Coordinates of C-alpha atoms in Angstrom, one line a residue:
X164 CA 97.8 106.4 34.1
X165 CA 96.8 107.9 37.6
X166 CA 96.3 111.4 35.5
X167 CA 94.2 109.5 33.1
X168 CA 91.8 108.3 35.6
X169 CA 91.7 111.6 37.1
X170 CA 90.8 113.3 34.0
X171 CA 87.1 112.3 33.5
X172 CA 85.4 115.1 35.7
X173 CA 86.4 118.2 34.0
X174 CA 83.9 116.5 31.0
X175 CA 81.4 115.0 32.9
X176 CA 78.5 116.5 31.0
X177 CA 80.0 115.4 27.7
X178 CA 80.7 111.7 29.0
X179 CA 77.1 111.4 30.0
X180 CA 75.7 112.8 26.6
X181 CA 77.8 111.0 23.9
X182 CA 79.5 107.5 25.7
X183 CA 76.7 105.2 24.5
X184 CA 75.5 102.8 27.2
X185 CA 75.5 99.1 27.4
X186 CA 73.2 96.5 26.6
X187 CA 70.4 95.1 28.9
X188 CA 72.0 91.5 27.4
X189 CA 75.5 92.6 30.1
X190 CA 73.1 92.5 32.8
X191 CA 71.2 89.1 31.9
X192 CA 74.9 87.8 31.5
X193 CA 76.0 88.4 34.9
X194 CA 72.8 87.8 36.7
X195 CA 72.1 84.3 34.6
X196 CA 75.8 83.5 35.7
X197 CA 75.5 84.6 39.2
X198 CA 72.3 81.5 39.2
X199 CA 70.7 82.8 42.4
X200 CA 68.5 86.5 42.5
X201 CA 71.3 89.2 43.6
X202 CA 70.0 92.1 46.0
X203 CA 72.4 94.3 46.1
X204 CA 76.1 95.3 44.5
X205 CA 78.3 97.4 44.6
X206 CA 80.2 99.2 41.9
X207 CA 83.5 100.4 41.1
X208 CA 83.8 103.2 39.0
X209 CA 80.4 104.4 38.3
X210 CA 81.3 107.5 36.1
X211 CA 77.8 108.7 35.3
X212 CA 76.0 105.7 36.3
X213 CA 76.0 104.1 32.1
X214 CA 76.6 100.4 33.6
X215 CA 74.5 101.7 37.1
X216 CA 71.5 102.3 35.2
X217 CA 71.9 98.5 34.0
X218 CA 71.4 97.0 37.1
X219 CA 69.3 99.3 39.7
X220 CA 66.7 99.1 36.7
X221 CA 66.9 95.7 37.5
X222 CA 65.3 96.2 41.2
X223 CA 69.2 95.4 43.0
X224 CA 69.9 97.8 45.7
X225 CA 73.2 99.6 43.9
X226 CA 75.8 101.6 45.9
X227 CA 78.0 103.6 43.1
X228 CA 81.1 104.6 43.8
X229 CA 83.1 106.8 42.1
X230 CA 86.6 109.2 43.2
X231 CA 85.4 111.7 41.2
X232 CA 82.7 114.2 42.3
X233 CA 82.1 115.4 39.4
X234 CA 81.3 112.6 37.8
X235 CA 78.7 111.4 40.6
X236 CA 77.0 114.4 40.9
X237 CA 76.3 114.2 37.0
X238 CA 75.3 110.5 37.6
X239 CA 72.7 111.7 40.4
X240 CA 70.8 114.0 37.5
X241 CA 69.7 110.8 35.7
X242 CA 69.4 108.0 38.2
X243 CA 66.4 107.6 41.2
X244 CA 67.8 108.8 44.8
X245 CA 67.8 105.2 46.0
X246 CA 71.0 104.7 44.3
X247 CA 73.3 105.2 47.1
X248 CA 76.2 107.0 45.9
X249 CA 79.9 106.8 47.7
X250 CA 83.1 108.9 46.6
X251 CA 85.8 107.2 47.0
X252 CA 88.7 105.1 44.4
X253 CA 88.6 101.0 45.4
X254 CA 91.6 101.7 47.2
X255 CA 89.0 104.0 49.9
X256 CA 86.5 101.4 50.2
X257 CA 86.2 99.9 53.5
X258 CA 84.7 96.4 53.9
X259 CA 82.0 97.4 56.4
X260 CA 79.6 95.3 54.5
X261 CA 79.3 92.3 51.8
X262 CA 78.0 92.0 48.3
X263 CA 76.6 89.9 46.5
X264 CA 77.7 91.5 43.2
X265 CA 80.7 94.0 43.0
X266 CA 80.9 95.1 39.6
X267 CA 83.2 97.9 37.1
X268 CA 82.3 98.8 33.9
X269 CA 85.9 100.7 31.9
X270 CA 86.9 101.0 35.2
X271 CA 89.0 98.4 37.0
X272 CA 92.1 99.1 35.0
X273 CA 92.2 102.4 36.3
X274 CA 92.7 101.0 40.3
X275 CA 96.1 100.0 41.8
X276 CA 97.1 97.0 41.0
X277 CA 98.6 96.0 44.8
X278 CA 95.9 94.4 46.7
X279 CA 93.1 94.8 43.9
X280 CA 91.6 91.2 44.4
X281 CA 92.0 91.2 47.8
X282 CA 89.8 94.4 48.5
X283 CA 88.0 93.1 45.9
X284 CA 87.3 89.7 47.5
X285 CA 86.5 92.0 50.7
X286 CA 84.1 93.6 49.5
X287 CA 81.9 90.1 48.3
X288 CA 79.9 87.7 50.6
X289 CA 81.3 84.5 50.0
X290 CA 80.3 83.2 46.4
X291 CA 79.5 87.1 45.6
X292 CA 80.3 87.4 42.2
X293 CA 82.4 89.7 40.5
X294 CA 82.2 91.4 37.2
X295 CA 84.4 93.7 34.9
X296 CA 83.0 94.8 32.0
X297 CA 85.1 96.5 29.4
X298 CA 86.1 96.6 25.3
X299 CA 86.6 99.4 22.6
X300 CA 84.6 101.5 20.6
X301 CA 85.3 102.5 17.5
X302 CA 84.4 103.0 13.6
X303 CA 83.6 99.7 12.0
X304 CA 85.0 100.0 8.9
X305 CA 88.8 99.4 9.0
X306 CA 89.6 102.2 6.5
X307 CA 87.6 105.0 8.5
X308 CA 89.8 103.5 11.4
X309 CA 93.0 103.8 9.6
X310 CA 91.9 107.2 8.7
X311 CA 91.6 108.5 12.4
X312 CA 94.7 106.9 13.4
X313 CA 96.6 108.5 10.8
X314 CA 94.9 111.8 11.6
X315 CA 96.3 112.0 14.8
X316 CA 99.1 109.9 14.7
X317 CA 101.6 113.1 14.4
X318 CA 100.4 113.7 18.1
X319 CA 99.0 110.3 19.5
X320 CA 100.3 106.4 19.1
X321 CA 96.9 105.5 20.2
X322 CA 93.6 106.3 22.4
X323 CA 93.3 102.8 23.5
X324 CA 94.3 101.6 27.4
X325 CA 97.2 98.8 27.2
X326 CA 96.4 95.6 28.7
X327 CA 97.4 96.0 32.2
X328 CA 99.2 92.8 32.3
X329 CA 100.9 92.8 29.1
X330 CA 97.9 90.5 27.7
X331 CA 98.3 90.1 23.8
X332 CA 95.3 91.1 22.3
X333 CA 95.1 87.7 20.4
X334 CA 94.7 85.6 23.7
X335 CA 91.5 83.8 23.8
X336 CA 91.3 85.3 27.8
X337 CA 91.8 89.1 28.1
X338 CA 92.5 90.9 31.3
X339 CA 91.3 90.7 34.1
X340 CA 90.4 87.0 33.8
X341 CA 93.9 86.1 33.0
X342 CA 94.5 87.7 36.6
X343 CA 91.5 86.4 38.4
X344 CA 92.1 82.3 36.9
X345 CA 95.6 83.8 39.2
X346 CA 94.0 84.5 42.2
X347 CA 93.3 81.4 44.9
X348 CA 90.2 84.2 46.2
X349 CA 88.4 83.3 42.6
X350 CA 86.8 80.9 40.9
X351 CA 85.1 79.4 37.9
X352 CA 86.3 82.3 35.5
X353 CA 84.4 83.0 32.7
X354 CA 84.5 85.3 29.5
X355 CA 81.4 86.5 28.0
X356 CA 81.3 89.1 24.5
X357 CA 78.0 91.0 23.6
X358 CA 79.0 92.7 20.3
X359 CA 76.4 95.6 19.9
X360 CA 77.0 98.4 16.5
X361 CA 75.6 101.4 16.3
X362 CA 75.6 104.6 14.5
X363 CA 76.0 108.5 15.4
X364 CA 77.6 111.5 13.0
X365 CA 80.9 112.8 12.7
X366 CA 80.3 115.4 15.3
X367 CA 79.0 112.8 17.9
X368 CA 81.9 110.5 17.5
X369 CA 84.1 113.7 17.9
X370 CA 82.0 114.4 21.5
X371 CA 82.9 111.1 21.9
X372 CA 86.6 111.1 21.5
X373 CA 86.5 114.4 23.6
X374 CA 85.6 111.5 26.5
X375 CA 88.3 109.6 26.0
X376 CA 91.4 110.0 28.6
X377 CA 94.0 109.5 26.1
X378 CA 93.2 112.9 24.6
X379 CA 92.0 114.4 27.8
X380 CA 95.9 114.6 28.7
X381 CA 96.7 116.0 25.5
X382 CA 97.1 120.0 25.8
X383 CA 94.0 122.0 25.0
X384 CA 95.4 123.2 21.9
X385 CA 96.8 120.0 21.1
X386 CA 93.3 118.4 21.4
X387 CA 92.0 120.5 19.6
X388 CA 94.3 120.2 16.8
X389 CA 93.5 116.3 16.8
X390 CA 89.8 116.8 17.0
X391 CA 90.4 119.1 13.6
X392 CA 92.5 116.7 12.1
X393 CA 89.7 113.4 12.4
X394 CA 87.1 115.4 12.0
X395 CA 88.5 116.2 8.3
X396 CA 88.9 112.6 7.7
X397 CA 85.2 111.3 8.9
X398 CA 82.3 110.5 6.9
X399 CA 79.1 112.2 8.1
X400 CA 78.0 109.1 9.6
X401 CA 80.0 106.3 11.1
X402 CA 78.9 102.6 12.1
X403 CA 80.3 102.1 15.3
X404 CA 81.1 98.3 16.7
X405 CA 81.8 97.9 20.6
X406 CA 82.9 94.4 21.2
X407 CA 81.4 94.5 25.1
X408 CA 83.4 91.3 27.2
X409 CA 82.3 90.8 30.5
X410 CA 84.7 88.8 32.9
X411 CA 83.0 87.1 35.7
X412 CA 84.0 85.1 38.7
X413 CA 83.0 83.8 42.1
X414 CA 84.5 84.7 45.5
X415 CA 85.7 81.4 46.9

């Protein structure tokens, strides 16, 4: 896992042109649940600034942190200077100030586990609120799914991230809200979807996939191979579904 986070930089360009951003409904989400105007967050993870760009647009003072500096430097091409940008993992973060928002967007499973809410918690003004926003990607139709998983399946089980506490995927409450309902620094946990579809060619969804840290790892050879192999398998356009679930919660 700690190679998979890591592994992002190396295709920063490509993440920034093909992962699709998210949809200005996240941001009402949060900002409706957080019930008072928010002026300034902090966020975990900012890769190239996709989930960034959803709420400095929004006039909230953002700091954007990210251990990658690859990854911010791409993020400070598209987004105005007065996003304050920090490298560093959660783990680096000292609390030298309060939020009222601290927020990760297919981030948070990639930080340590010991101590997460606690830094977390931290990091928030008291009633802060936090949010993790997260879900997968993929074709809509379950036979051009099928069809890329048996493409690669001679050289990858699967691209997705496990739940990082063993959550079944048929829970009604997915990580991380099954660990924050945990936490005594947390309350009134909530789970919100915003399903959005979309729809890009074979060769985009394969620029896609060439984002994704599962085949990242993978040799280059390897990857390439895989890439091959889907590609083969694809129509020339593919209806995408991203099932978008934001997990909110209040700092005690």
């Amino acid at each position: 896992m700690a190679e998979r986070a890591l592994s992002f930089g190396a295709v920063a360009e490509a993440y920034e042109r093909y992962r699709p951003g998210y949809p200005a409904e996240l941001a009402e989400k949060v900002l409706d649940y957080a019930g008072a105007p928010v002026s300034d967050a902090l966020e975990i993870g900012a890769g190239t600034g996709k989930a960034t760009r959803l709420f400095a647009g929004r006039g909230i003072a953002v700091t954007a942190t990210d251990p990658d500096p690859a990854m911010l430097a791409e993020l400070r091409k598209h987004l105005p200077a007065d996003v304050e940008t920090r490298r560093g993992a959660l783990e680096d973060l000292r609390p030298d100030r309060q939020y009222g928002l601290v927020y990760s967007a297919a981030a948070l499973h990639w930080t340590d586990p010991a101590g997460r809410w606690p830094r977390i918690a931290a990091l928030l003004a008291p009633g802060g609120v936090f949010a993790s926003i997260g879900g997968p990607i993929g074709p809509a139709d379950p036979v051009v799914r099928k069809a890329v998983d048996d493409a690669q399946a001679p050289f990858l089980e699967s691209a997705e991230v496990p739940s990082p506490d063993g959550t079944p995927p048929e829970n009604a409450l997915q990580w991380p809200g099954t660990e924050l309902e945990q936490s005594e620094l947390f309350a009134d946990v909530r789970q919100v979807v915003v399903q959005e579809r979309m729809t890009v060619s074979a060769d985009e969804l394969i620029g896609l996939f060439s984002t994704v840290s599962a085949y990242l790892v993978l040799p280059i050879s390897v990857r390439e191979q895989v890439f091959s192999r889907i590609r083969q398998v694809l129509p020339e356009t593919v209806d995408l579904v991203a099932d978008h679930t934001a997990h909110l919660a209040r700092r005690r």
